[in-house]
Short mmCIF file of C-alpha atoms in Angstrom, two decimals:
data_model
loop_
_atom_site.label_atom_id
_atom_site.label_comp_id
_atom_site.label_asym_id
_atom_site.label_seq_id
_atom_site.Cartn_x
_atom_site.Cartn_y
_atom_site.Cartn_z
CA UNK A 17 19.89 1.50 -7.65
CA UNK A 18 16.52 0.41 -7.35
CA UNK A 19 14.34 2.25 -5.97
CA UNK A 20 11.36 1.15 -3.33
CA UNK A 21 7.93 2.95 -3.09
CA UNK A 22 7.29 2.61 0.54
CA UNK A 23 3.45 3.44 2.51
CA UNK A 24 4.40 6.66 4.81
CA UNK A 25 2.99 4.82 8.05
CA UNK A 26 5.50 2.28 7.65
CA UNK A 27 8.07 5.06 8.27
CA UNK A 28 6.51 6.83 10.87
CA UNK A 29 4.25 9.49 9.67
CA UNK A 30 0.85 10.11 10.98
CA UNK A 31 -1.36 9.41 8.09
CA UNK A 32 -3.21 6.63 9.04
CA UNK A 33 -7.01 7.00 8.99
CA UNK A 34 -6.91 7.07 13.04
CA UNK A 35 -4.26 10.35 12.78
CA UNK A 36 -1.54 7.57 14.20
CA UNK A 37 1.33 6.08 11.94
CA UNK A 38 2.84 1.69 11.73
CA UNK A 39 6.13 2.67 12.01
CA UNK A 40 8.33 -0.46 11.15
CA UNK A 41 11.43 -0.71 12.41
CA UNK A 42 13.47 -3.17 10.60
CA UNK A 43 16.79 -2.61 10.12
CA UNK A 44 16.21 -2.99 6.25
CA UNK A 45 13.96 -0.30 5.98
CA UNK A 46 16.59 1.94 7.86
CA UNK A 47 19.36 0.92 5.34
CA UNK A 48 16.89 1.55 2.36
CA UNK A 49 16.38 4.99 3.65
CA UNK A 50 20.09 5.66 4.21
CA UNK A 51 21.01 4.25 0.66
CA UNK A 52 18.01 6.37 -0.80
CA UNK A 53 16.62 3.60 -2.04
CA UNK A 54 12.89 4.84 -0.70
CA UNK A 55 10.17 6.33 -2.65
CA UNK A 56 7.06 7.90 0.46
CA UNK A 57 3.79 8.18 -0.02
CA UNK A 58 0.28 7.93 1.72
CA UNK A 59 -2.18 7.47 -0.95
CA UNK A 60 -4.74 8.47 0.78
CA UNK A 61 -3.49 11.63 1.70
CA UNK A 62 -1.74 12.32 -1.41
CA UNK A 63 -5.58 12.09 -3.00
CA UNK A 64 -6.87 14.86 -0.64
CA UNK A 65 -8.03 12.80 2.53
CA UNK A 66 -7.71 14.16 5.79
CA UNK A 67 -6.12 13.04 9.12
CA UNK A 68 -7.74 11.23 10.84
CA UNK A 69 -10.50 10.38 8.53
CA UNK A 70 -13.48 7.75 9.18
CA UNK A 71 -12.61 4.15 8.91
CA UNK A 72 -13.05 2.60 4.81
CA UNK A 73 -13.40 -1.07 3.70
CA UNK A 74 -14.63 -2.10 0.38
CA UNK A 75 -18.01 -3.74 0.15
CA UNK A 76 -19.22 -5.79 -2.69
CA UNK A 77 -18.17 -8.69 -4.59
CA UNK A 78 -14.02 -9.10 -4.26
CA UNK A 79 -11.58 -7.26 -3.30
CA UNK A 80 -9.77 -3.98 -4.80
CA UNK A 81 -9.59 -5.43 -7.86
CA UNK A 82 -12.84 -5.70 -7.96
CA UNK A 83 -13.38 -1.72 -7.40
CA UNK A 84 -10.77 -1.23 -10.17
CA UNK A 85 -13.46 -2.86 -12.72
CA UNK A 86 -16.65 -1.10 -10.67
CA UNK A 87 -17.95 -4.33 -9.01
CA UNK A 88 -16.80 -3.15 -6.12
CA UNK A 89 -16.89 0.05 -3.97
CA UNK A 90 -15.07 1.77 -0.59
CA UNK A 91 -17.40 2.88 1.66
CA UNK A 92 -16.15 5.06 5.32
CA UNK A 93 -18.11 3.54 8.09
CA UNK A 94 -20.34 6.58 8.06
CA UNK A 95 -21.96 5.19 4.84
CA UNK A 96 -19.88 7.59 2.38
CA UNK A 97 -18.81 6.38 -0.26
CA UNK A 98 -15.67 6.96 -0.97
CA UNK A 99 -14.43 4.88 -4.12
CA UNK A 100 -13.60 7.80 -6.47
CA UNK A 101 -10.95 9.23 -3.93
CA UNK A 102 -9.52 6.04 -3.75
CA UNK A 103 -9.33 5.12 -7.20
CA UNK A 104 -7.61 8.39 -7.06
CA UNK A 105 -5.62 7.29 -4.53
CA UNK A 106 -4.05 4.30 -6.48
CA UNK A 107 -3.35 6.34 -9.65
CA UNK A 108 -1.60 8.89 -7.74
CA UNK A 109 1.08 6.17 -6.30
CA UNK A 110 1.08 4.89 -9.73
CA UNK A 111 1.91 7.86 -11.44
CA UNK A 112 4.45 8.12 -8.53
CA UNK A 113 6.26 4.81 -8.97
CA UNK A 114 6.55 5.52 -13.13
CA UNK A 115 8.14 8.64 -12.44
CA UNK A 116 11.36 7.25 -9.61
CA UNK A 117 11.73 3.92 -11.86
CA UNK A 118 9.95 1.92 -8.61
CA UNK A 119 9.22 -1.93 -9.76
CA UNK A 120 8.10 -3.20 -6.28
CA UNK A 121 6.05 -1.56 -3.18
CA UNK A 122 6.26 -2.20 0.10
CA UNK A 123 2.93 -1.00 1.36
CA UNK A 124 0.82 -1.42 4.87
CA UNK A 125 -1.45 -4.80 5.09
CA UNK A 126 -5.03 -4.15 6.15
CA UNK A 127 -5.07 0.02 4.81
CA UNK A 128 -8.10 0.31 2.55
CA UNK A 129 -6.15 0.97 -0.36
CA UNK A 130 -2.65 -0.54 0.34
CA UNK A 131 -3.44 -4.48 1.78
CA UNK A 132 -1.80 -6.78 -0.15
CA UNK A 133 -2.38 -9.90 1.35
CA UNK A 134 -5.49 -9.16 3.23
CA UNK A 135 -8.44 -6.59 3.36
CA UNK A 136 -11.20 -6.48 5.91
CA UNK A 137 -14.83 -7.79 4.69
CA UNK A 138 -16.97 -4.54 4.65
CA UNK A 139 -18.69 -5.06 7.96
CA UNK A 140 -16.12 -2.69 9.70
CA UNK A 141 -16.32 -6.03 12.47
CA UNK A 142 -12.63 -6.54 12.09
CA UNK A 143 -13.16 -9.61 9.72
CA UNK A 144 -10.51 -10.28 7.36
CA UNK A 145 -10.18 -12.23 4.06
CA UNK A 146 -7.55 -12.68 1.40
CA UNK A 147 -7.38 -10.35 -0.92
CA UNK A 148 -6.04 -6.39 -2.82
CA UNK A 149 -6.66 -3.31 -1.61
CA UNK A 150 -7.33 -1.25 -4.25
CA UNK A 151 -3.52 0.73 -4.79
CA UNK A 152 -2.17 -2.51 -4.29
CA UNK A 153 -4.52 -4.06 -7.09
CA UNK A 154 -3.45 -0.86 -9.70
CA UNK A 155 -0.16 -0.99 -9.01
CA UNK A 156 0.08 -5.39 -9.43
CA UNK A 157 -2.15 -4.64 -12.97
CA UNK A 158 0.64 -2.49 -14.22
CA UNK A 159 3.57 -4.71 -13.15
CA UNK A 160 4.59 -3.85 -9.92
CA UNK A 161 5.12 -5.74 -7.43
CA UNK A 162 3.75 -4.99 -3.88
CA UNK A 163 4.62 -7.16 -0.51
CA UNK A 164 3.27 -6.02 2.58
CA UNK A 165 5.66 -5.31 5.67
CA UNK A 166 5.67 -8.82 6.19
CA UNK A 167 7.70 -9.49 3.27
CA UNK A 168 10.66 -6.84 3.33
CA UNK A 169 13.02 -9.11 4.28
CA UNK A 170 11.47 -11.09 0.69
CA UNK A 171 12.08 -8.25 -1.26
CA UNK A 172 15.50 -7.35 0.08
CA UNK A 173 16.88 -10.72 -1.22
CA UNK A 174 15.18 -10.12 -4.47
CA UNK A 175 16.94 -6.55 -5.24
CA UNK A 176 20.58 -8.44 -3.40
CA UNK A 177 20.47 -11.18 -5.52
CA UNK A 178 23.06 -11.50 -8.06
CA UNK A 179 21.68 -11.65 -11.76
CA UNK A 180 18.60 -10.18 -13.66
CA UNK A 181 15.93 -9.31 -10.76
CA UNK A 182 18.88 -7.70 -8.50
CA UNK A 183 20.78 -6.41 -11.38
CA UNK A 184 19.43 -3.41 -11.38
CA UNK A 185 19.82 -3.13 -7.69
#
């Protein structure tokens, strides 16, 4: 069976920087979890950050892919910057997804290191743009696939699907 690595919010732990979690609710996720299809993790927290910690966005030119090649950097709203941790961060869930087999992610949009189809600008205003966060960015370099919550319903017709993308579902 194929197995999913899934962001911890999205199942309702409190890891988000804010102490709070995103749980999702969707029936998929539930049947995922039952089939023990689900791989967990917070990046953040698995690379040593607390709960709640101070808001992060990544300032610079790009997005997390950007960091990955040091163009880029995260930075908390209290001016610390916080790009090793998170490069950290990404590795981690990585290292995590070679080791249960996991060829797609399901990870929360907007999180610092998980967005995968949006990240906020670095004015810590709200603004958002297209673009990685920077797990989401290490994880698509090494060929795996990320959607965002948004797109579970997506990736549950991929691993269904009769023939070589679901066969190994």
């Amino acid at each position: 069976m194929e197995k999913v690595l899934v962001s911890a919010c999205l199942l309702g732990s409190k890891v988000r920087y804010n102490g709070s979690y995103r749980l999702n609710d969707h029936p998929i996720l539930a049947r995922w979890q039952a089939e023990g299809r689900i791989v967990q993790i917070c990046p953040e927290v698995a690379a040593g950050f607390s709960t709640p910690r101070p808001p992060a966005e990544i300032r610079g030119t790009g997005d997390g892919r950007a960091v990955l090649h040091g163009q880029g950097r995260v930075v908390e709203q209290t001016g610390n910057d916080v790009t090793a941790l998170y490069l950290e961060a990404g590795q981690l869930a990585l290292d995590l997804a070679r080791e249960t087999g996991c060829r797609y992610a399901v990870l929360t949009d907007g999180s610092p290191s998980c967005g995968s189809s949006f990240i906020y600008d670095g004015s810590f205003r709200g603004t958002r743009v297209a673009g990685h966060d920077t797990t989401t960015a290490l994880l698509e370099a090494n060929g795996i696939r990320v959607f965002s919550e948004d797109g579970i319903d997506e990736l549950d017709d991929l691993l269904t699907r009769p023939g070589p993308a679901g066969a190994a579902a």
